[in-house]
GROMACS .gro file of C-alpha atoms in nm:
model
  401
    1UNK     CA    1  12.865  10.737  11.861
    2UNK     CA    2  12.689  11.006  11.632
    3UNK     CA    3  12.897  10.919  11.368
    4UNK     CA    4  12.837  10.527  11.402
    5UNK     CA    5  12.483  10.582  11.399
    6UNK     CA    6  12.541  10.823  11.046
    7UNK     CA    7  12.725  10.511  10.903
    8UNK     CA    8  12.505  10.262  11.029
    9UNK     CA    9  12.183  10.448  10.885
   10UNK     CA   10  12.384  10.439  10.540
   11UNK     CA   11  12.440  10.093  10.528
   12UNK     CA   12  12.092   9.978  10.616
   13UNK     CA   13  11.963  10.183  10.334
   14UNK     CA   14  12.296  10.035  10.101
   15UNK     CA   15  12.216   9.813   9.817
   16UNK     CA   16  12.328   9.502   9.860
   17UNK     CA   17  12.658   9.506   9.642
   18UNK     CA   18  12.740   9.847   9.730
   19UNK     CA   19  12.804   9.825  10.110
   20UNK     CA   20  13.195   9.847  10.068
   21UNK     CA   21  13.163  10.205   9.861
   22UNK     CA   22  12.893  10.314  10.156
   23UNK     CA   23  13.115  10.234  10.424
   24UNK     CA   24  13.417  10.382  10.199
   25UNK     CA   25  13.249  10.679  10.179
   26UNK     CA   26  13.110  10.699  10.529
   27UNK     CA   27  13.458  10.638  10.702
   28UNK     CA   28  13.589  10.915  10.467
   29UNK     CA   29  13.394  11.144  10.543
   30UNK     CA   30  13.343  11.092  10.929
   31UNK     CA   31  13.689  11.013  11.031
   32UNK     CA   32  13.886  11.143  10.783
   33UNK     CA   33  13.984  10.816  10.579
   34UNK     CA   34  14.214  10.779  10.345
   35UNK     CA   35  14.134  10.422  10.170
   36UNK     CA   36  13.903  10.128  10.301
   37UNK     CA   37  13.940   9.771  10.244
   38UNK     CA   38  13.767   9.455  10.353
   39UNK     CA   39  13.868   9.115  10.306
   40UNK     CA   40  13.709   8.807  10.381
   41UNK     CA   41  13.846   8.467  10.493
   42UNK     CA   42  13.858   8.206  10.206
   43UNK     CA   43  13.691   7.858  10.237
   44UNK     CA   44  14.077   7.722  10.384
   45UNK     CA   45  14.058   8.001  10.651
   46UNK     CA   46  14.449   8.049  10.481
   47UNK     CA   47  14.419   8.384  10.327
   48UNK     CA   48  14.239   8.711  10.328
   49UNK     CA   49  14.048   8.784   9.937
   50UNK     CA   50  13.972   9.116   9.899
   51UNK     CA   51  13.594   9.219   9.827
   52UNK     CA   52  13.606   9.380   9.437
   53UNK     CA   53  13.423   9.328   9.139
   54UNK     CA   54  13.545   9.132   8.839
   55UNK     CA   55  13.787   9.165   8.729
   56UNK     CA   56  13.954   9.077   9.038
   57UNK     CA   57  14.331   9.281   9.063
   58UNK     CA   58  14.395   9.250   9.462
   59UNK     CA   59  14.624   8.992   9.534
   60UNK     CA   60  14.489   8.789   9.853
   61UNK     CA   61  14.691   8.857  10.188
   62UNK     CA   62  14.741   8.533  10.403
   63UNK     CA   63  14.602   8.479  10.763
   64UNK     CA   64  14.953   8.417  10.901
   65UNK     CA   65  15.231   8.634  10.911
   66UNK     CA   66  15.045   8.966  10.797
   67UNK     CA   67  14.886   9.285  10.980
   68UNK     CA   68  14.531   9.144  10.851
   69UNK     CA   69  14.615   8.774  10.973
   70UNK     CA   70  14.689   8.898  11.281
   71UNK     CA   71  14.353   9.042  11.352
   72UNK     CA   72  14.188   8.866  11.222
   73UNK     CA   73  14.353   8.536  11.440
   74UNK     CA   74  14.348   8.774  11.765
   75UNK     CA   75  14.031   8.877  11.712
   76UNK     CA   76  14.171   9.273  11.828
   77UNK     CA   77  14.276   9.559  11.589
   78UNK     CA   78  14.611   9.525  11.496
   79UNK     CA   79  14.771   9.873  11.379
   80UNK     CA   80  15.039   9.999  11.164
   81UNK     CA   81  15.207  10.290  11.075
   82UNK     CA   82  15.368  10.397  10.733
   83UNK     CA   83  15.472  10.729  10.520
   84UNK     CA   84  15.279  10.951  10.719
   85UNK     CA   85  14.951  10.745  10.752
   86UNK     CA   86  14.792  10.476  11.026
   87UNK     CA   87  14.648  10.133  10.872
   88UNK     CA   88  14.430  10.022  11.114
   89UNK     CA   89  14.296   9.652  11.100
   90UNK     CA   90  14.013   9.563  11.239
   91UNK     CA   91  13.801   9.207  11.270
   92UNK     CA   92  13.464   9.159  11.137
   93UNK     CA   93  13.307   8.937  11.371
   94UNK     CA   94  12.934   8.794  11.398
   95UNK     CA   95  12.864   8.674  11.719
   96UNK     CA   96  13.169   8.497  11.756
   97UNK     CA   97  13.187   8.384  11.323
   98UNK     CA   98  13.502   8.570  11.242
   99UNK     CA   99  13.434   8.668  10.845
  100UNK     CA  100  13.743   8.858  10.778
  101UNK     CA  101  13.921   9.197  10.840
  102UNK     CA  102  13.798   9.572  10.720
  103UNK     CA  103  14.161   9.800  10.658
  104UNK     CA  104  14.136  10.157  10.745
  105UNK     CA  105  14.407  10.401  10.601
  106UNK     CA  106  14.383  10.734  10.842
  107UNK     CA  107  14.629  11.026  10.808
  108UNK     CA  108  14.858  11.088  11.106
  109UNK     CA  109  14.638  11.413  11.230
  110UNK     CA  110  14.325  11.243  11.209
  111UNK     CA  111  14.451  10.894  11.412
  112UNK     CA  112  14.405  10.837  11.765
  113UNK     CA  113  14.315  10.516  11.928
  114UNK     CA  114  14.037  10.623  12.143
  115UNK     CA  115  13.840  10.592  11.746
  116UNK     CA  116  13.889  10.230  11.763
  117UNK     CA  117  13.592  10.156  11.952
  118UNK     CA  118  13.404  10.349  11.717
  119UNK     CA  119  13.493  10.148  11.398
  120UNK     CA  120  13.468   9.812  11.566
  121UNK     CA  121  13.117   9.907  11.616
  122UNK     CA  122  13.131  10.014  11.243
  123UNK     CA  123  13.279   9.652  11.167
  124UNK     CA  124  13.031   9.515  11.320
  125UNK     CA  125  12.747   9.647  11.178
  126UNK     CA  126  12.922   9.623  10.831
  127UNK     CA  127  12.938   9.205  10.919
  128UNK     CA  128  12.515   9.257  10.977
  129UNK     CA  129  12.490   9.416  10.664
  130UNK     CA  130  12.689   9.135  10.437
  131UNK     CA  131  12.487   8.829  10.624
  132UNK     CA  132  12.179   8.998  10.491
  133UNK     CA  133  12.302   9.105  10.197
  134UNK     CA  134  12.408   8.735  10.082
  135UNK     CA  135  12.040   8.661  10.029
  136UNK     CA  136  12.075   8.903   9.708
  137UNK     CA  137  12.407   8.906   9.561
  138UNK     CA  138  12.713   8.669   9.550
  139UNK     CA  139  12.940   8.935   9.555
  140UNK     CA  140  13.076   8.814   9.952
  141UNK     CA  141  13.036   8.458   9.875
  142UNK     CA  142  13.272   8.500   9.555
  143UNK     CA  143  13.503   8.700   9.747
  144UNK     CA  144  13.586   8.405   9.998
  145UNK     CA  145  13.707   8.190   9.744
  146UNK     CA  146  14.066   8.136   9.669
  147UNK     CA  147  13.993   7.872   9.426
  148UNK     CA  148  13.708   7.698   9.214
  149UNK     CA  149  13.436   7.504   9.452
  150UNK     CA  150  13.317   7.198   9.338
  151UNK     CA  151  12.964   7.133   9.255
  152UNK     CA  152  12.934   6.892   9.593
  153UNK     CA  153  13.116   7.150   9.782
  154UNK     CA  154  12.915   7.443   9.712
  155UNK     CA  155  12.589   7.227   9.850
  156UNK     CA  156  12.773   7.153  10.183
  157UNK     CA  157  12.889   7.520  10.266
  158UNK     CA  158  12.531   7.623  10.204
  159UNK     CA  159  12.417   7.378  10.400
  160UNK     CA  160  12.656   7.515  10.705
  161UNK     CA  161  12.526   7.728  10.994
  162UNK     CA  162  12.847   7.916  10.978
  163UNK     CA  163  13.199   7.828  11.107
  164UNK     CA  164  13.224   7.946  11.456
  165UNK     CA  165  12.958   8.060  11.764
  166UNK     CA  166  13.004   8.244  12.099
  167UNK     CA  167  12.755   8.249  12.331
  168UNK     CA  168  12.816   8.350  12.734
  169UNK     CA  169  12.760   7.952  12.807
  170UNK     CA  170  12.953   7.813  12.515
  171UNK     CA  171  13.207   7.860  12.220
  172UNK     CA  172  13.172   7.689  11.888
  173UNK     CA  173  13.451   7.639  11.580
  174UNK     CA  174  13.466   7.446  11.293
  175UNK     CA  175  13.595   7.325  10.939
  176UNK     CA  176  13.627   7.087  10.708
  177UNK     CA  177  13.888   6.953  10.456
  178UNK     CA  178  13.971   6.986  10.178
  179UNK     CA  179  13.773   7.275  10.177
  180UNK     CA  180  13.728   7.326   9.838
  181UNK     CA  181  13.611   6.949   9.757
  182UNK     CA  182  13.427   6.817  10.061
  183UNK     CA  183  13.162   6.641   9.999
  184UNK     CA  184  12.996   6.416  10.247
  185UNK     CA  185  13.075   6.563  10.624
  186UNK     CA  186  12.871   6.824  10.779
  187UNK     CA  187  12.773   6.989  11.075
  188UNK     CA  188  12.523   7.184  11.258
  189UNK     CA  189  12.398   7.375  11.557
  190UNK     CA  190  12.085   7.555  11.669
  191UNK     CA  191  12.124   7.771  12.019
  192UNK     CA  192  11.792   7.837  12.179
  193UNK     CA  193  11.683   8.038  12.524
  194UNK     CA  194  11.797   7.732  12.729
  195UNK     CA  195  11.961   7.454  12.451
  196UNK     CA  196  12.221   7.391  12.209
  197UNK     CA  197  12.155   7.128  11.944
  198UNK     CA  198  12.475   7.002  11.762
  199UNK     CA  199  12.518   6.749  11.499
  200UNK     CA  200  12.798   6.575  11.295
  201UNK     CA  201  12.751   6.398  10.985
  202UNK     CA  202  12.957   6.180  10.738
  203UNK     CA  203  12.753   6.060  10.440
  204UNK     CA  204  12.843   5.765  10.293
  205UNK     CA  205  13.004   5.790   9.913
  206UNK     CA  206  13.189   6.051   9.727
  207UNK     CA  207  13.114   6.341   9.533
  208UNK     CA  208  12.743   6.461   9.441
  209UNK     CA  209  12.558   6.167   9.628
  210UNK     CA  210  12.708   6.188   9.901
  211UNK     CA  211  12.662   6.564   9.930
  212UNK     CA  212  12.317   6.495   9.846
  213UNK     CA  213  12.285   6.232  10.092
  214UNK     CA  214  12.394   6.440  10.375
  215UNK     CA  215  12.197   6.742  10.217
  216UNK     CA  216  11.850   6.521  10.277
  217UNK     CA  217  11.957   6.379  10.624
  218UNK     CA  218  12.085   6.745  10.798
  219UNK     CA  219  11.739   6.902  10.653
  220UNK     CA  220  11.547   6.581  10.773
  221UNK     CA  221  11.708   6.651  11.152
  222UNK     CA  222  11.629   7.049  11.148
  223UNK     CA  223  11.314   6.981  11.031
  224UNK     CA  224  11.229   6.725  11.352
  225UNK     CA  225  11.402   6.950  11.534
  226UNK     CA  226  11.209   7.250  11.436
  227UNK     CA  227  10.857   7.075  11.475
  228UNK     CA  228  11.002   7.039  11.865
  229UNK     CA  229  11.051   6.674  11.852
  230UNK     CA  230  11.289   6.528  12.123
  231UNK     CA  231  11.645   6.404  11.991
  232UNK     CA  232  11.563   6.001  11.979
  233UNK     CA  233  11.267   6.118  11.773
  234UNK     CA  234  11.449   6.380  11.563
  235UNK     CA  235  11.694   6.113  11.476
  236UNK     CA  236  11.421   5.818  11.414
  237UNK     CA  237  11.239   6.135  11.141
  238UNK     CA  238  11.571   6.130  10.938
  239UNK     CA  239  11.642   5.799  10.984
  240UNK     CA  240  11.271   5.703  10.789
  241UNK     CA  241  11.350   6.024  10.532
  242UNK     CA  242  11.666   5.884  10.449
  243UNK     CA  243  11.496   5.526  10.404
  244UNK     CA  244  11.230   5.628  10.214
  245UNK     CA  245  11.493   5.774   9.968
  246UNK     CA  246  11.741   5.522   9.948
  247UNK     CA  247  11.585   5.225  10.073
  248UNK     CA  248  11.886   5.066  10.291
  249UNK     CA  249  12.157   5.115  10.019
  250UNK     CA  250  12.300   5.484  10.155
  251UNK     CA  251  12.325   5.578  10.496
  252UNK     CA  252  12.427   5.883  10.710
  253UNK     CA  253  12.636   5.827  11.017
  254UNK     CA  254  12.571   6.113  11.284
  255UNK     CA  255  12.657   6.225  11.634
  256UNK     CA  256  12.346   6.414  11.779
  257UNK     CA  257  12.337   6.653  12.111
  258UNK     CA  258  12.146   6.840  12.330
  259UNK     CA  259  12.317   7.072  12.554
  260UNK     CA  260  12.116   7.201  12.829
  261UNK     CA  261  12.249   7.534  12.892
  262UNK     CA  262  12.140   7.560  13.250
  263UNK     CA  263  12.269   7.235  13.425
  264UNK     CA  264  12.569   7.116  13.151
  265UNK     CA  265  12.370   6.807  13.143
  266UNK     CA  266  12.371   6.654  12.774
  267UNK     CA  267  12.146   6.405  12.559
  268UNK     CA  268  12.345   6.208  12.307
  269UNK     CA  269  12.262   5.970  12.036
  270UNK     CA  270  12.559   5.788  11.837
  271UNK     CA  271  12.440   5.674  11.495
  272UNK     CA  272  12.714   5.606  11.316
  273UNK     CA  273  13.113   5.684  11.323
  274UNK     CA  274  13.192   6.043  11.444
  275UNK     CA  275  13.362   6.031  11.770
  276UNK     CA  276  13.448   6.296  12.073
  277UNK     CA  277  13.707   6.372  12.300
  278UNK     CA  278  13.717   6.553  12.636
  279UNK     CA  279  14.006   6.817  12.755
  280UNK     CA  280  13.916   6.853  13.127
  281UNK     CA  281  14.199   7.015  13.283
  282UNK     CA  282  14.516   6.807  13.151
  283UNK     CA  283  14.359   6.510  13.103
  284UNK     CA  284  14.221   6.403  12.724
  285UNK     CA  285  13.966   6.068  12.689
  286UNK     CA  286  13.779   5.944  12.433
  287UNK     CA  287  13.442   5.948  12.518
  288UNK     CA  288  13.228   5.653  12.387
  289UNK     CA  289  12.838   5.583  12.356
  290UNK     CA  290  12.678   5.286  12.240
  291UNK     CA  291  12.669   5.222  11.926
  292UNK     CA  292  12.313   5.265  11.730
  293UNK     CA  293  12.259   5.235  11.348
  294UNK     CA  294  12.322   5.508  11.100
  295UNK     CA  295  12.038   5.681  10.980
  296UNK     CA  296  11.882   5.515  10.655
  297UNK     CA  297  12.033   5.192  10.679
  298UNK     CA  298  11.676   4.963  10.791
  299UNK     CA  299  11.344   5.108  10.814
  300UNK     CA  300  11.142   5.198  11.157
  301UNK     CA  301  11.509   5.191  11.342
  302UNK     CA  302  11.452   5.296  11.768
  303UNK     CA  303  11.714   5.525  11.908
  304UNK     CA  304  11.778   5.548  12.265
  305UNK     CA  305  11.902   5.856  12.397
  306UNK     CA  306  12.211   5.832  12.696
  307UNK     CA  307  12.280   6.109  12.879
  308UNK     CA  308  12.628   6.277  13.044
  309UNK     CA  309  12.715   6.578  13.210
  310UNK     CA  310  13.013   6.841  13.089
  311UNK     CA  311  13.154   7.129  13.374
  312UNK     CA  312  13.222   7.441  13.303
  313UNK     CA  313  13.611   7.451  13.170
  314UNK     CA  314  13.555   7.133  12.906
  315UNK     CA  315  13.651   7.119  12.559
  316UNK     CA  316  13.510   6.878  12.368
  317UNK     CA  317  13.652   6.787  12.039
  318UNK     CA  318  13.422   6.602  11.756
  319UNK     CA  319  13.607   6.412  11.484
  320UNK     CA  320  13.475   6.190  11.159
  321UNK     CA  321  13.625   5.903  11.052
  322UNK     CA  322  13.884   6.087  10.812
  323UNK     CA  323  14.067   6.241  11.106
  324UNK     CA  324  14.048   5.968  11.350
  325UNK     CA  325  14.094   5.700  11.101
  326UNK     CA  326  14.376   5.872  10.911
  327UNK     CA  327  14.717   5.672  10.902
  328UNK     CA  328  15.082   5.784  10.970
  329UNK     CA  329  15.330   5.645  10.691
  330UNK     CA  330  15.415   5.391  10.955
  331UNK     CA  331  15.058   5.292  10.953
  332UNK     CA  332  14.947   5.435  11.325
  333UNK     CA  333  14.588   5.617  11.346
  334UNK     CA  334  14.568   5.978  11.414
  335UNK     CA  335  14.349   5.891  11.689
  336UNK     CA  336  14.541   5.658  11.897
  337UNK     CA  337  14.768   5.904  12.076
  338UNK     CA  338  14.867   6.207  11.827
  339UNK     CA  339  14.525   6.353  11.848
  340UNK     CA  340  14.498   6.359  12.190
  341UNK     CA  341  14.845   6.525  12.180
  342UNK     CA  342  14.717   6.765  11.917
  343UNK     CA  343  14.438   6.863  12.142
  344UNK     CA  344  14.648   6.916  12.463
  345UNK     CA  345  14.910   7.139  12.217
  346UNK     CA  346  14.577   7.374  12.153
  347UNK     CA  347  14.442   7.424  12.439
  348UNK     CA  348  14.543   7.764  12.450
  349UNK     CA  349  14.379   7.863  12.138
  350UNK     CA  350  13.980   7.957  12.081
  351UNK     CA  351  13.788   7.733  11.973
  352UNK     CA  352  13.731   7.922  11.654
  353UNK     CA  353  14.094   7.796  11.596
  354UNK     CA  354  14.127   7.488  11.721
  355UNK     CA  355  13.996   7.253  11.383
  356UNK     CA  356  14.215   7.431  11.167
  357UNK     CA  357  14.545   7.378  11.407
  358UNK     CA  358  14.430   7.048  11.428
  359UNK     CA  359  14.379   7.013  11.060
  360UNK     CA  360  14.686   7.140  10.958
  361UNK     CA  361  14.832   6.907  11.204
  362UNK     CA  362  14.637   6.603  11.110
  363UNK     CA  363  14.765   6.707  10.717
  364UNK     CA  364  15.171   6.685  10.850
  365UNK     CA  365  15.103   6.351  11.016
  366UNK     CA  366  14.953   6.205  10.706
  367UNK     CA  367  15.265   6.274  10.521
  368UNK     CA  368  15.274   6.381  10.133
  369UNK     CA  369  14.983   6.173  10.029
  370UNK     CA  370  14.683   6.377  10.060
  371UNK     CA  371  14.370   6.268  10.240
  372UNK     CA  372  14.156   6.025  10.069
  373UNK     CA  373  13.843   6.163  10.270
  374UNK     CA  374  13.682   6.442  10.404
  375UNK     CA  375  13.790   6.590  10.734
  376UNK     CA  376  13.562   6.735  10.985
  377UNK     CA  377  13.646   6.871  11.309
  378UNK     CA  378  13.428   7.062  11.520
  379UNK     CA  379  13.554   7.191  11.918
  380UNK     CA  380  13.337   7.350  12.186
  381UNK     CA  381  13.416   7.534  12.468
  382UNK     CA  382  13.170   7.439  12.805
  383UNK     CA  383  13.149   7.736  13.059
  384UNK     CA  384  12.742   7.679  13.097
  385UNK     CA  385  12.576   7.918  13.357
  386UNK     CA  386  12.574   8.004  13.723
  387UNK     CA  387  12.284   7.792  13.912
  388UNK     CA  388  11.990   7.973  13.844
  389UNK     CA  389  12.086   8.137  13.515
  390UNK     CA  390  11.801   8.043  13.338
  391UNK     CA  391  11.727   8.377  13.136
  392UNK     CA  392  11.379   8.358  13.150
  393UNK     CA  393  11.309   8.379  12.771
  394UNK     CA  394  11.079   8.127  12.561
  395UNK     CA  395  11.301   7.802  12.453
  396UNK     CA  396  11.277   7.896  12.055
  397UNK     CA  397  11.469   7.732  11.811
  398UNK     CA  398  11.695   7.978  11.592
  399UNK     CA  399  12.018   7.915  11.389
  400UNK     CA  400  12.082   7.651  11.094
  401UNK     CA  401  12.014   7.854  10.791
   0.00000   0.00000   0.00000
């Protein structure tokens, strides 16, 4: 662990574009290494774009069927061997938001796996280093992109808290299609002490208004949520921001809930059209709330809260209108029986995985045609915590950056 702490001390004192050559020269010089690559996982969580400066020369490496891919998927270093030298590939992971895979070349002498440990923690504190980093330099947000955002785009996946969450009482993943041109879904989350706060959006339109639409409405919830209002109250604050804006002639559709992390019970407050389905056991149902008005569409509009309970072992799946609504060529909606099939095929895979297996499905049921909206899909995990788990710490609000 001395030499962890040597490489960890390097980084923190790194300039922000100039972590890779740190860590480069730190893993060279503690254990021995021979080259040092990261690569991060593009907006399409398909491939694996190396971390350079321009000119870019590294071709990308795709998530499935390579080394990299399969690290990065099983979230466990994956190790090969070749002309005399060990690659070793290992996941960079941020409490549970997988951001790619750092490659380590070591010479045969200088390999042995009880290191592995060791430069996961390395990995890990590499991952630290980049979130922070991003503040100053686009060097990592450049590096995830296989392709040109557009304008709309670029606002959402700023807007995003990140793609995936594990906490002991929950697991989050997520994306959105097509990845490179979404524009008016979203989602969010804030984990607290005792509660998790998740919301899906769909903003009405296309393009830049409805990116900015959903822009002003997911900032209009975190701030309510922030100033500790209660969820019928942090939807009624956007609901009047959005109003005040648009005056009845855009709206945002959202599904908002409170998870209390203690007792699995939930607060929910359906304003609009994204929908969720339960996996408990074998069994998949739609689960439906009453229908309230989406945010921005009349002024001084009263939510009601209702209220349900998950147990531990759930998966809950939360779809917009562009996967549900979604039509085979013979005209059949993805969410009359093939989602529910989707979601029983996947229930061996992490949640973390789960919207992009969906996805992917959702994309072969459509047929050639591609979408003609966005598509969200967000899955959590339930295990919640044994009675009396309550960890004693104050109930502050963190997360949704």
């Amino acid at each position: 662990m001395d030499k962890f702490a040597a490489v960890e001390r390097a980084l923190r004192s790194a300039a922000p574009h100039t972590l890779l050559n740190v860590v480069t020269v730190a893993l060279m010089e503690q254990y021995g290494a021979e080259r040092v690559e990261l690569r991060l996982a593009d907006y399409g969580m398909r491939s694996l774009q190396a971390v350079e400066s321009v000119p870019y020369t590294t071709e990308p490496v795709l998530i499935h069927g390579s080394p990299q891919g399969r690290a990065f998927g099983a979230q466990e270093p994956c190790v090969t061997h070749d002309n005399g030298s060990y690659d070793v590939h290992l996941p960079v992971t941020i409490r549970g938001d997988r951001m790619g895979v750092l490659t380590v070349r070591l010479p045969e002498d200088r390999y042995a796996q009880s290191l592995l440990p060791e430069i996961l923690h390395v990995c890990q504190a590499l991952g630290h280093e980049i979130l922070v980093a991003e503040r100053d330099t686009d060097l990592y947000v450049l590096a995830r992109r296989a392709a040109r955002l557009t304008l709309a785009a670029e606002m959402q996946w700023q807007l995003l808290p990140g793609r995936s969450c594990v906490r002991p009482e929950f697991s989050l993943g997520a994306h959105l299609e097509p990845a490179y041109a979404i524009f008016g879904d979203n989602y969010d989350w804030s984990a607290s002490a005792n509660h998790l706060t998740l919301t899906v959006t769909n903003g009405m339109g296309e393009g830049i208004e409805a990116a900015l639409l959903t822009n002003l409405a997911v900032n209009a919830l975190r701030n309510a949520r922030r100033a500790g209002l209660d969820l019928a109250d942090q939807a009624a604050l956007a609901d009047q921001a959005v109003y005040a804006q648009y005056r009845g002639s855009a709206y945002v559709s959202v599904l908002l809930l409170r998870f209390d992390l203690n007792t699995g019970e939930v607060e929910a407050v359906d304003a609009g059209s994204p929908r969720m389905w339960r996996l408990r056991e074998r069994s998949v149902e739609a689960v439906s709330f009453d229908a309230q008005l989406p945010l921005g569409m009349f002024e001084d509009t009263v939510y009601v809260p209702e209220r349900f309970t998950v147990e531990s072992g759930d998966r809950l799946l939360f779809g917009s209108d562009g996967v549900y609504e979604a039509s085979s060529p013979a005209g059949e909606r993805y969410g009359e029986r093939a989602l529910a099939r989707s979601l029983l095929s996947t229930r061996l895979l992490p949640p973390a995985q789960v919207p992009g297996a969906v996805l992917r499905e959702l994309a072969g049921y459509h047929g050639e045609t591609p979408l003609d909206d966005d598509a969200l899909v967000v899955c959590l995990d339930w295990r919640g915590r044994p009675e009396n788990g309550d960890d004693g710490e104050a109930d502050e609000v963190s997360g949704g950056f």
